[in-house]
Amino acid sequence: CISRQLWWGHQIPAWYGPNRFWQKGILLDENRKNIFPIEEIFVGRNVGEVEIAAKAIYGEDCEIKFASERPLGITPNSKYITLVRDPDVLDTWFSSALWPFSTLGWPNKTPELARYYQTDVLVTGFDIIFFWVARMMMMGLHFMKDAEGNPVEPFHTVYVHALVRDKDGQKMSKSKGNVIDPLVLIDEYGADALRFTLAIMAAQGRDVRLDPTRIAGYRNFGTKLWNATRFAEMNGMKADRDFKPEQAKVAVNRWILTELTRASTEITAAITTYRFNDAASAAYKFVWNQLCDWYLELLKPVFMGEDAAAKAEAQAVLAYVLDETYKLLHPFMPFMTEELWALTAGEGALRDTLLCHAAWPVLTFADADAAADVNWLVDTVTAIRSVRSEMNVPPATQAPLIVVGANALSMDRLARNDAAIKRLARVSVIEHSLVMPKSSVQLAMGEATGCLPLGSLIDLVAESARLAKELGKIDAEMAKIMGKLGNERFVANAKPEVVQAERERMAELVGEKATLGLAVARLAEL
């Protein structure tokens, strides 16, 4: 097959020579028809074997010559015989089957072969398991032996990844015109964004539906980390090579160090078990939510304050956390993290090593109490923000927070985090009560109940009308989709990706309706 011709392929070990009977002058019968093969064919492991086979046919006194092209005008009964090797190469899959060791100098015992065979992991698509993977295994077991003569397989693990399809789930095809050129995506969004997108979507057993809008979202993720680094540098981040997490005293710093350890453990476990999407998800959650959204926000009062010791500790912790974050993200976003690693070495300073050569994080620091305290603060602020969003409270409007049924621990946490809750959740005052105030929306705060009296802050009638209108739109769209999915002809005749898109949209609408339903219920309480 011409399309499978490979310049580096293994040339077919076959040589062609003149017909033995033609040498004797009896090539044709009385009807002038060929009665013997035009050429003799010799197959051997090397030219020495071929020469022996040729002399057995042409005679021991013949001199065998080898050429790459057929000579012109061979004289019958000549003592010189020229053999020409077949110019074709063996099938692609045959050459690929020998790849694990033939590329390392085999059959010679080279240093490369001794070092790199056996390799560790083969990464491939499921569609060539038989064509390639099985053949490499068979060839390796046949040709490669250890010192005791036992067969050695070419790799100990095969990672079978999903296929990358277009956003509608169709296999990419030139005839369909839906092929996505990765170089175009890299030019538009960057190599790191594309790489991270493929990693976080590479769930085992499920094909990747590659949508450029997803890549744009993960480019924003890279921008988020870049801006976090700029924020740290603007606030005097100082790398301290002697810093130890145990030296941190402030709760918020001990919290982020604890969460860093958790993220590192989760990412490492996922990578070593080939769950790359879980590893990428854990990295995304830590960087976007905990590091950028919360830790940097909680540090702003520290950097703007007058406590020099607290500021110095925050600068050292932030530098340490960013360094370890670059390492954890490097397998997924190598280019950006390598650059950030160099840029944050310090003015006029150089790193001891490139990031790709740095030791992988092995973190053990944990402070359960500090983590519980700060996570309680995060959950409380998040709950208040969610209620305000659901109830359409204007962002600039402040509301009081009435806490009912708080125990001693919650009361202590409220007192210590009073300023942070007021600033982050737009709360005007925090009070304690034994009864729930009227016209208030309730939210869970551990064993306590938080109450936001919103009756005087929003137009209840207008908000009720708005929610009813939104629910009406959702119900109408759901009815339309249910009509399609309930139609057997539609399901049978429509393209599978179209049916799947309708089902996915239905799932989205169910979630949106549930959220609006919760807002309606809370509005009824008011």
Short mmCIF file of C-alpha atoms in Angstrom, two decimals:
data_model
loop_
_atom_site.label_atom_id
_atom_site.label_comp_id
_atom_site.label_asym_id
_atom_site.label_seq_id
_atom_site.Cartn_x
_atom_site.Cartn_y
_atom_site.Cartn_z
CA CYS A 1 0.00 0.00 0.00
CA ILE A 2 1.70 3.18 -1.20
CA SER A 3 0.12 5.30 1.54
CA ARG A 4 1.89 3.12 4.11
CA GLN A 5 5.38 3.51 2.63
CA LEU A 6 7.70 4.70 5.38
CA TRP A 7 11.23 5.86 4.68
CA TRP A 8 12.35 4.42 8.01
CA GLY A 9 10.45 1.17 7.49
CA HIS A 10 12.06 -2.24 7.39
CA GLN A 11 12.92 -3.10 3.78
CA ILE A 12 11.50 -6.44 2.64
CA PRO A 13 14.28 -9.10 2.93
CA ALA A 14 13.66 -10.52 -0.55
CA TRP A 15 16.07 -10.54 -3.54
CA TYR A 16 15.25 -11.26 -7.19
CA GLY A 17 17.51 -12.98 -9.69
CA PRO A 18 17.22 -14.22 -13.31
CA ASN A 19 15.25 -17.37 -13.96
CA ARG A 20 17.42 -20.47 -13.71
CA PHE A 21 16.00 -22.00 -16.92
CA TRP A 22 16.49 -18.77 -18.84
CA GLN A 23 20.14 -19.17 -17.95
CA LYS A 24 20.02 -22.52 -19.76
CA GLY A 25 18.15 -21.15 -22.79
CA ILE A 26 14.86 -23.09 -22.35
CA LEU A 27 12.56 -20.37 -21.15
CA LEU A 28 9.76 -20.78 -23.77
CA ASP A 29 7.72 -23.76 -25.04
CA GLU A 30 6.62 -24.30 -28.69
CA ASN A 31 3.65 -21.94 -28.24
CA ARG A 32 6.00 -19.18 -27.15
CA LYS A 33 4.46 -19.05 -23.69
CA ASN A 34 6.25 -18.74 -20.37
CA ILE A 35 6.31 -22.06 -18.57
CA PHE A 36 8.58 -21.02 -15.71
CA PRO A 37 8.75 -18.02 -13.34
CA ILE A 38 10.38 -14.94 -14.85
CA GLU A 39 12.54 -14.47 -11.71
CA GLU A 40 13.99 -16.48 -8.90
CA ILE A 41 13.12 -15.18 -5.42
CA PHE A 42 15.47 -15.51 -2.46
CA VAL A 43 14.55 -14.60 1.12
CA GLY A 44 17.09 -14.52 3.95
CA ARG A 45 18.08 -12.88 7.18
CA ASN A 46 21.13 -11.33 5.50
CA VAL A 47 23.02 -11.28 2.18
CA GLY A 48 25.17 -14.20 3.30
CA GLU A 49 22.17 -16.50 3.55
CA VAL A 50 20.85 -15.23 0.22
CA GLU A 51 24.20 -15.83 -1.51
CA ILE A 52 24.28 -19.45 -0.30
CA ALA A 53 20.70 -19.99 -1.55
CA ALA A 54 21.54 -18.40 -4.93
CA LYS A 55 24.62 -20.56 -5.51
CA ALA A 56 22.54 -23.63 -4.79
CA ILE A 57 20.40 -22.62 -7.79
CA TYR A 58 22.94 -21.09 -10.19
CA GLY A 59 25.97 -23.17 -9.29
CA GLU A 60 28.82 -22.81 -6.85
CA ASP A 61 31.08 -21.30 -9.49
CA CYS A 62 28.77 -18.30 -10.02
CA GLU A 63 29.77 -14.93 -8.58
CA ILE A 64 26.81 -13.29 -6.85
CA LYS A 65 26.49 -9.52 -6.96
CA PHE A 66 23.90 -7.38 -5.15
CA ALA A 67 22.33 -4.24 -6.57
CA SER A 68 19.47 -1.84 -5.84
CA GLU A 69 18.32 -1.72 -9.48
CA ARG A 70 17.96 -4.33 -12.20
CA PRO A 71 20.93 -4.35 -14.59
CA LEU A 72 20.33 -4.08 -18.32
CA GLY A 73 21.22 -6.82 -20.83
CA ILE A 74 22.20 -9.84 -18.77
CA THR A 75 24.05 -12.34 -20.92
CA PRO A 76 22.73 -15.93 -20.76
CA ASN A 77 25.03 -18.44 -19.11
CA SER A 78 27.08 -15.65 -17.52
CA LYS A 79 29.01 -16.61 -14.42
CA TYR A 80 28.01 -13.24 -12.88
CA ILE A 81 24.55 -13.20 -11.31
CA THR A 82 23.08 -9.92 -10.06
CA LEU A 83 20.41 -10.04 -7.37
CA VAL A 84 18.18 -7.04 -6.80
CA ARG A 85 16.51 -6.38 -3.44
CA ASP A 86 12.79 -5.63 -3.27
CA PRO A 87 12.51 -1.81 -2.83
CA ASP A 88 9.33 -1.96 -0.74
CA VAL A 89 9.17 -1.85 3.04
CA LEU A 90 7.22 -4.13 5.30
CA ASP A 91 3.76 -3.17 6.52
CA THR A 92 3.52 -0.19 8.89
CA TRP A 93 2.31 -2.34 11.75
CA PHE A 94 5.24 -4.73 11.36
CA SER A 95 7.72 -1.86 11.63
CA SER A 96 5.79 -0.43 14.58
CA ALA A 97 5.78 -3.82 16.27
CA LEU A 98 9.58 -3.70 16.38
CA TRP A 99 9.63 -0.06 17.52
CA PRO A 100 10.33 -0.58 21.28
CA PHE A 101 13.74 -2.13 20.56
CA SER A 102 14.65 -1.57 16.89
CA THR A 103 14.90 2.19 17.52
CA LEU A 104 17.44 1.51 20.29
CA GLY A 105 19.98 -0.26 18.10
CA TRP A 106 18.71 -3.83 18.27
CA PRO A 107 19.90 -6.46 17.36
CA ASN A 108 23.16 -4.98 18.66
CA LYS A 109 23.52 -4.73 22.43
CA THR A 110 23.68 -0.96 22.66
CA PRO A 111 23.78 1.20 25.81
CA GLU A 112 20.43 2.70 24.76
CA LEU A 113 18.82 -0.72 24.54
CA ALA A 114 20.15 -1.66 27.99
CA ARG A 115 18.87 1.57 29.54
CA TYR A 116 15.48 2.08 27.90
CA TYR A 117 14.18 -1.44 27.38
CA GLN A 118 11.89 -2.29 29.08
CA THR A 119 10.05 1.03 29.09
CA ASP A 120 7.22 1.86 31.50
CA VAL A 121 3.95 3.02 29.98
CA LEU A 122 2.53 2.89 26.47
CA VAL A 123 -0.17 5.47 25.72
CA THR A 124 -2.47 4.66 22.83
CA GLY A 125 -6.02 4.73 21.49
CA PHE A 126 -8.30 1.72 21.82
CA ASP A 127 -8.70 1.42 18.04
CA ILE A 128 -5.18 0.02 17.50
CA ILE A 129 -4.86 -2.36 20.42
CA PHE A 130 -4.60 -5.38 18.10
CA PHE A 131 -2.80 -3.68 15.22
CA TRP A 132 -0.03 -2.23 17.34
CA VAL A 133 -0.08 -3.02 21.05
CA ALA A 134 -0.53 -6.78 20.75
CA ARG A 135 2.11 -6.98 18.02
CA MET A 136 4.66 -5.04 20.07
CA MET A 137 4.01 -7.41 22.96
CA MET A 138 4.48 -10.49 20.76
CA MET A 139 7.63 -9.18 19.07
CA GLY A 140 9.11 -8.10 22.40
CA LEU A 141 8.44 -11.44 24.04
CA HIS A 142 9.91 -13.24 21.02
CA PHE A 143 13.10 -11.25 20.48
CA MET A 144 13.98 -9.70 23.85
CA LYS A 145 15.28 -11.97 26.62
CA ASP A 146 16.82 -11.29 30.02
CA ALA A 147 20.08 -12.78 31.29
CA GLU A 148 18.32 -16.05 32.10
CA GLY A 149 16.70 -16.25 28.69
CA ASN A 150 13.23 -15.29 29.90
CA PRO A 151 11.11 -13.13 27.57
CA VAL A 152 10.80 -9.44 28.50
CA GLU A 153 7.69 -7.51 27.47
CA PRO A 154 8.28 -4.01 26.01
CA PHE A 155 6.24 -2.17 28.69
CA HIS A 156 4.53 -3.01 31.96
CA THR A 157 1.43 -0.82 31.53
CA VAL A 158 -0.79 0.20 28.62
CA TYR A 159 -2.87 3.37 29.08
CA VAL A 160 -5.74 3.29 26.58
CA HIS A 161 -7.09 6.80 26.15
CA ALA A 162 -10.35 8.00 24.66
CA LEU A 163 -10.75 9.39 21.17
CA VAL A 164 -11.00 13.14 20.64
CA ARG A 165 -14.23 14.01 18.82
CA ASP A 166 -15.85 17.30 17.87
CA LYS A 167 -18.19 19.14 20.23
CA ASP A 168 -21.19 17.19 18.89
CA GLY A 169 -19.55 13.83 19.53
CA GLN A 170 -18.77 13.07 15.89
CA LYS A 171 -15.48 11.47 14.88
CA MET A 172 -13.33 13.99 13.07
CA SER A 173 -13.26 13.50 9.31
CA LYS A 174 -11.95 15.56 6.42
CA SER A 175 -15.04 14.69 4.39
CA LYS A 176 -17.30 16.02 7.16
CA GLY A 177 -15.21 19.13 7.50
CA ASN A 178 -15.14 18.89 11.30
CA VAL A 179 -11.42 18.30 11.80
CA ILE A 180 -9.93 20.52 14.50
CA ASP A 181 -6.32 21.48 13.84
CA PRO A 182 -4.47 21.55 17.18
CA LEU A 183 -1.93 24.05 15.83
CA VAL A 184 -4.74 26.51 15.13
CA LEU A 185 -6.04 26.04 18.68
CA ILE A 186 -2.53 26.53 20.08
CA ASP A 187 -2.13 29.76 18.12
CA GLU A 188 -5.43 31.06 19.49
CA TYR A 189 -5.49 29.76 23.06
CA GLY A 190 -1.97 28.55 23.83
CA ALA A 191 -0.47 25.07 24.14
CA ASP A 192 -1.03 24.93 27.92
CA ALA A 193 -4.74 25.68 27.64
CA LEU A 194 -5.23 22.94 25.03
CA ARG A 195 -3.14 20.46 27.01
CA PHE A 196 -5.04 21.14 30.25
CA THR A 197 -8.39 20.86 28.47
CA LEU A 198 -7.54 17.44 27.07
CA ALA A 199 -6.27 16.27 30.46
CA ILE A 200 -9.29 17.38 32.49
CA MET A 201 -11.70 15.88 29.94
CA ALA A 202 -9.84 12.56 29.58
CA ALA A 203 -12.09 10.44 31.77
CA GLN A 204 -11.43 6.75 31.21
CA GLY A 205 -14.02 5.06 29.03
CA ARG A 206 -15.46 8.29 27.66
CA ASP A 207 -14.57 10.09 24.44
CA VAL A 208 -13.46 13.71 24.60
CA ARG A 209 -15.86 16.20 23.01
CA LEU A 210 -13.52 19.04 22.18
CA ASP A 211 -15.25 22.40 22.16
CA PRO A 212 -13.05 25.48 21.61
CA THR A 213 -15.10 27.38 24.20
CA ARG A 214 -13.86 24.93 26.83
CA ILE A 215 -10.27 25.64 25.82
CA ALA A 216 -10.95 29.37 26.20
CA GLY A 217 -12.19 28.69 29.74
CA TYR A 218 -9.03 26.87 30.73
CA ARG A 219 -6.93 29.62 29.16
CA ASN A 220 -8.65 31.87 31.69
CA PHE A 221 -7.55 29.41 34.37
CA GLY A 222 -3.94 29.94 33.34
CA THR A 223 -4.49 33.69 33.37
CA LYS A 224 -5.90 33.36 36.90
CA LEU A 225 -2.66 31.79 38.16
CA TRP A 226 -0.57 34.36 36.29
CA ASN A 227 -2.52 37.22 37.91
CA ALA A 228 -2.21 35.56 41.32
CA THR A 229 1.55 35.59 40.86
CA ARG A 230 1.48 39.26 39.90
CA PHE A 231 -0.62 40.04 42.99
CA ALA A 232 1.92 38.22 45.16
CA GLU A 233 4.84 40.12 43.65
CA MET A 234 3.03 43.46 44.01
CA ASN A 235 2.61 42.71 47.70
CA GLY A 236 6.23 41.90 48.34
CA MET A 237 6.22 38.10 47.98
CA LYS A 238 9.62 36.85 49.17
CA ALA A 239 10.87 33.34 48.58
CA ASP A 240 12.57 31.95 51.67
CA ARG A 241 14.49 28.74 50.97
CA ASP A 242 14.62 27.98 54.68
CA PHE A 243 10.86 28.36 55.16
CA LYS A 244 9.07 25.41 56.76
CA PRO A 245 5.26 25.19 56.85
CA GLU A 246 5.41 24.46 60.58
CA GLN A 247 6.69 28.01 61.13
CA ALA A 248 3.36 29.57 60.08
CA LYS A 249 1.29 30.90 63.00
CA VAL A 250 -1.66 32.71 61.40
CA ALA A 251 -4.73 30.50 60.91
CA VAL A 252 -5.38 31.47 57.29
CA ASN A 253 -1.79 30.58 56.37
CA ARG A 254 -1.96 27.24 58.15
CA TRP A 255 -5.26 26.61 56.35
CA ILE A 256 -3.85 27.13 52.84
CA LEU A 257 -0.81 24.98 53.69
CA THR A 258 -3.15 22.21 54.85
CA GLU A 259 -5.23 22.49 51.67
CA LEU A 260 -2.01 22.44 49.62
CA THR A 261 -1.07 19.14 51.24
CA ARG A 262 -4.53 17.73 50.53
CA ALA A 263 -4.37 18.84 46.89
CA SER A 264 -0.86 17.45 46.45
CA THR A 265 -1.88 14.09 47.89
CA GLU A 266 -4.97 13.93 45.68
CA ILE A 267 -3.12 14.97 42.50
CA THR A 268 -0.27 12.54 43.12
CA ALA A 269 -2.62 9.63 43.80
CA ALA A 270 -4.63 10.37 40.66
CA ILE A 271 -1.56 10.64 38.42
CA THR A 272 0.00 7.42 39.71
CA THR A 273 -3.28 5.57 39.04
CA TYR A 274 -3.64 7.12 35.55
CA ARG A 275 -6.75 9.15 36.46
CA PHE A 276 -5.41 12.27 34.78
CA ASN A 277 -8.79 14.00 34.64
CA ASP A 278 -9.14 13.66 38.42
CA ALA A 279 -5.64 15.05 38.88
CA ALA A 280 -6.40 18.03 36.65
CA SER A 281 -9.71 18.62 38.43
CA ALA A 282 -8.02 18.61 41.84
CA ALA A 283 -5.41 21.08 40.61
CA TYR A 284 -8.11 23.32 39.12
CA LYS A 285 -10.16 23.30 42.33
CA PHE A 286 -7.19 24.18 44.52
CA VAL A 287 -5.77 26.92 42.30
CA TRP A 288 -9.02 28.61 41.29
CA ASN A 289 -11.15 28.24 44.40
CA GLN A 290 -8.89 27.97 47.41
CA LEU A 291 -5.72 29.78 46.35
CA CYS A 292 -7.00 32.55 44.08
CA ASP A 293 -10.60 33.12 45.17
CA TRP A 294 -10.18 32.75 48.92
CA TYR A 295 -6.60 32.84 50.16
CA LEU A 296 -5.61 35.94 48.20
CA GLU A 297 -8.86 37.63 49.21
CA LEU A 298 -8.26 36.82 52.87
CA LEU A 299 -4.70 38.17 52.63
CA LYS A 300 -5.71 41.62 51.38
CA PRO A 301 -6.37 43.03 54.87
CA VAL A 302 -3.02 41.59 56.01
CA PHE A 303 -1.09 43.29 53.21
CA MET A 304 -2.96 46.57 53.81
CA GLY A 305 -2.50 46.35 57.57
CA GLU A 306 0.27 47.54 59.88
CA ASP A 307 1.25 44.15 61.40
CA ALA A 308 4.76 43.65 59.96
CA ALA A 309 5.15 40.13 61.35
CA ALA A 310 1.84 38.95 59.87
CA LYS A 311 2.72 40.56 56.55
CA ALA A 312 6.16 38.88 56.43
CA GLU A 313 4.64 35.49 57.23
CA ALA A 314 2.02 35.92 54.52
CA GLN A 315 4.69 36.85 51.97
CA ALA A 316 6.76 33.77 52.79
CA VAL A 317 3.77 31.39 52.83
CA LEU A 318 2.43 32.74 49.54
CA ALA A 319 5.83 32.30 47.87
CA TYR A 320 6.06 28.72 49.17
CA VAL A 321 2.51 27.82 48.09
CA LEU A 322 3.02 29.25 44.60
CA ASP A 323 6.27 27.32 44.16
CA GLU A 324 4.59 24.03 45.08
CA THR A 325 1.60 24.91 42.90
CA TYR A 326 3.83 25.42 39.87
CA LYS A 327 5.25 21.93 40.44
CA LEU A 328 1.81 20.34 40.75
CA LEU A 329 0.56 22.07 37.61
CA HIS A 330 3.70 21.50 35.53
CA PRO A 331 2.60 18.15 33.99
CA PHE A 332 -0.54 19.86 32.69
CA MET A 333 0.70 23.37 31.86
CA PRO A 334 4.47 23.05 31.40
CA PHE A 335 5.24 26.22 29.44
CA MET A 336 3.55 28.78 31.66
CA THR A 337 4.63 27.20 34.93
CA GLU A 338 8.24 26.96 33.74
CA GLU A 339 8.18 30.67 32.94
CA LEU A 340 6.58 31.60 36.25
CA TRP A 341 9.15 29.45 38.04
CA ALA A 342 11.95 31.50 36.45
CA LEU A 343 10.23 34.87 36.94
CA THR A 344 9.64 34.34 40.66
CA ALA A 345 13.21 33.36 41.49
CA GLY A 346 13.76 36.81 42.92
CA GLU A 347 15.46 39.92 41.61
CA GLY A 348 18.82 38.96 40.14
CA ALA A 349 18.47 35.38 41.41
CA LEU A 350 18.43 32.08 39.58
CA ARG A 351 16.71 28.82 40.46
CA ASP A 352 18.86 25.82 41.31
CA THR A 353 17.13 23.84 38.58
CA LEU A 354 14.55 24.07 35.85
CA LEU A 355 11.03 23.35 37.04
CA CYS A 356 10.88 20.20 34.90
CA HIS A 357 13.85 18.87 36.89
CA ALA A 358 12.59 19.97 40.32
CA ALA A 359 11.57 17.36 42.87
CA TRP A 360 7.89 16.46 42.92
CA PRO A 361 6.15 17.79 46.07
CA VAL A 362 5.95 15.39 49.02
CA LEU A 363 3.96 17.42 51.54
CA THR A 364 2.89 16.36 55.04
CA PHE A 365 1.85 19.54 56.86
CA ALA A 366 -1.70 19.49 58.23
CA ASP A 367 -3.59 21.59 60.79
CA ALA A 368 -7.11 20.20 61.07
CA ASP A 369 -8.31 22.94 63.44
CA ALA A 370 -7.13 25.82 61.27
CA ALA A 371 -8.56 24.14 58.18
CA ALA A 372 -11.92 23.59 59.88
CA ASP A 373 -12.09 27.21 61.04
CA VAL A 374 -11.30 28.79 57.67
CA ASN A 375 -13.44 26.31 55.74
CA TRP A 376 -16.32 27.24 58.08
CA LEU A 377 -15.75 30.89 57.12
CA VAL A 378 -15.66 30.01 53.41
CA ASP A 379 -18.86 27.96 53.65
CA THR A 380 -20.64 30.72 55.59
CA VAL A 381 -19.72 33.48 53.13
CA THR A 382 -20.56 31.22 50.18
CA ALA A 383 -24.00 30.43 51.62
CA ILE A 384 -24.79 34.11 52.20
CA ARG A 385 -23.64 35.03 48.70
CA SER A 386 -25.78 32.26 47.20
CA VAL A 387 -28.90 33.46 49.02
CA ARG A 388 -28.28 37.06 47.96
CA SER A 389 -27.83 35.93 44.34
CA GLU A 390 -30.95 33.74 44.36
CA MET A 391 -33.04 36.52 45.86
CA ASN A 392 -31.63 39.11 43.43
CA VAL A 393 -30.35 41.37 46.21
CA PRO A 394 -28.41 44.31 44.70
CA PRO A 395 -24.63 43.71 45.15
CA ALA A 396 -24.03 47.03 46.90
CA THR A 397 -26.84 46.51 49.42
CA GLN A 398 -25.79 45.38 52.88
CA ALA A 399 -27.99 43.11 54.99
CA PRO A 400 -27.90 42.15 58.68
CA LEU A 401 -27.08 38.55 59.69
CA ILE A 402 -29.03 37.14 62.61
CA VAL A 403 -27.62 33.87 63.99
CA VAL A 404 -29.93 31.54 65.92
CA GLY A 405 -28.83 28.51 67.96
CA ALA A 406 -25.06 28.99 67.76
CA ASN A 407 -22.90 26.98 70.16
CA ALA A 408 -19.74 28.27 71.84
CA LEU A 409 -17.47 27.25 68.95
CA SER A 410 -19.63 28.99 66.32
CA MET A 411 -19.92 32.11 68.46
CA ASP A 412 -16.14 32.20 68.80
CA ARG A 413 -15.71 31.77 65.05
CA LEU A 414 -18.21 34.55 64.36
CA ALA A 415 -16.36 36.89 66.71
CA ARG A 416 -12.92 36.12 65.20
CA ASN A 417 -14.16 36.43 61.62
CA ASP A 418 -16.54 39.35 62.13
CA ALA A 419 -14.64 41.74 59.85
CA ALA A 420 -14.09 39.13 57.13
CA ILE A 421 -17.77 38.10 57.00
CA LYS A 422 -18.93 41.71 56.83
CA ARG A 423 -16.46 42.54 54.04
CA LEU A 424 -16.83 39.40 51.94
CA ALA A 425 -20.58 38.79 52.32
CA ARG A 426 -21.78 42.41 52.38
CA VAL A 427 -23.16 42.05 55.92
CA SER A 428 -23.90 45.20 57.90
CA VAL A 429 -24.07 43.67 61.38
CA ILE A 430 -23.91 40.23 63.01
CA GLU A 431 -26.29 39.58 65.90
CA HIS A 432 -27.35 36.57 67.97
CA SER A 433 -30.96 35.70 68.75
CA LEU A 434 -33.05 32.94 70.29
CA VAL A 435 -35.84 33.25 67.72
CA MET A 436 -35.86 33.63 63.95
CA PRO A 437 -36.86 37.11 62.79
CA LYS A 438 -39.82 37.56 60.49
CA SER A 439 -39.40 38.19 56.76
CA SER A 440 -36.00 36.49 56.73
CA VAL A 441 -34.34 33.86 54.57
CA GLN A 442 -32.66 31.00 56.45
CA LEU A 443 -29.35 29.31 55.67
CA ALA A 444 -27.44 26.52 57.42
CA MET A 445 -24.36 27.45 59.46
CA GLY A 446 -23.41 24.14 60.99
CA GLU A 447 -25.58 23.57 64.05
CA ALA A 448 -26.76 27.20 63.85
CA THR A 449 -29.18 28.89 61.48
CA GLY A 450 -28.34 32.15 59.76
CA CYS A 451 -31.18 34.53 58.97
CA LEU A 452 -31.09 37.36 56.46
CA PRO A 453 -34.03 39.79 56.89
CA LEU A 454 -34.50 40.78 53.26
CA GLY A 455 -38.13 41.90 53.35
CA SER A 456 -37.21 45.58 53.36
CA LEU A 457 -34.29 45.20 50.92
CA ILE A 458 -36.05 43.82 47.84
CA ASP A 459 -39.37 44.34 46.07
CA LEU A 460 -41.11 41.07 46.99
CA VAL A 461 -43.90 41.47 44.43
CA ALA A 462 -41.54 42.31 41.56
CA GLU A 463 -39.15 39.51 42.53
CA SER A 464 -42.01 37.01 42.70
CA ALA A 465 -43.16 38.06 39.23
CA ARG A 466 -39.62 37.76 37.86
CA LEU A 467 -39.18 34.23 39.24
CA ALA A 468 -42.58 33.16 37.91
CA LYS A 469 -41.66 34.46 34.45
CA GLU A 470 -38.32 32.60 34.49
CA LEU A 471 -40.03 29.37 35.59
CA GLY A 472 -42.56 29.77 32.79
CA LYS A 473 -39.79 30.02 30.20
CA ILE A 474 -38.08 26.92 31.57
CA ASP A 475 -41.32 24.92 31.67
CA ALA A 476 -42.07 25.86 28.05
CA GLU A 477 -38.61 24.80 26.84
CA MET A 478 -38.77 21.57 28.86
CA ALA A 479 -42.15 20.72 27.31
CA LYS A 480 -40.72 21.29 23.84
CA ILE A 481 -37.75 19.01 24.47
CA MET A 482 -39.93 16.35 26.11
CA GLY A 483 -42.09 16.39 22.99
CA LYS A 484 -39.05 15.66 20.85
CA LEU A 485 -37.60 12.97 23.08
CA GLY A 486 -41.02 11.36 23.45
CA ASN A 487 -41.35 11.11 19.69
CA GLU A 488 -40.04 7.71 18.59
CA ARG A 489 -39.52 8.91 15.02
CA PHE A 490 -37.36 11.81 16.18
CA VAL A 491 -35.20 9.58 18.39
CA ALA A 492 -34.86 6.98 15.62
CA ASN A 493 -34.16 9.33 12.70
CA ALA A 494 -32.25 12.23 14.22
CA LYS A 495 -28.48 12.10 14.42
CA PRO A 496 -27.27 10.58 17.71
CA GLU A 497 -25.40 13.74 18.62
CA VAL A 498 -28.58 15.81 18.18
CA VAL A 499 -30.56 13.51 20.47
CA GLN A 500 -27.74 13.60 23.03
CA ALA A 501 -27.65 17.40 22.90
CA GLU A 502 -31.39 17.56 23.64
CA ARG A 503 -30.97 15.24 26.62
CA GLU A 504 -28.09 17.30 27.97
CA ARG A 505 -30.12 20.49 27.61
CA MET A 506 -33.00 18.83 29.49
CA ALA A 507 -30.63 17.98 32.35
CA GLU A 508 -29.48 21.63 32.47
CA LEU A 509 -33.09 22.86 32.61
CA VAL A 510 -33.92 20.47 35.45
CA GLY A 511 -31.05 21.96 37.46
CA GLU A 512 -32.09 25.53 36.67
CA LYS A 513 -35.68 24.81 37.67
CA ALA A 514 -34.57 23.33 40.98
CA THR A 515 -32.54 26.47 41.74
CA LEU A 516 -35.45 28.76 40.89
CA GLY A 517 -37.78 26.57 42.92
CA LEU A 518 -35.57 27.06 45.97
CA ALA A 519 -35.67 30.84 45.43
CA VAL A 520 -39.48 30.75 45.17
CA ALA A 521 -39.70 28.79 48.43
CA ARG A 522 -37.42 31.27 50.19
CA LEU A 523 -39.42 34.16 48.81
CA ALA A 524 -42.58 32.56 50.19
CA GLU A 525 -40.98 32.54 53.65
CA LEU A 526 -40.64 36.30 53.44
#
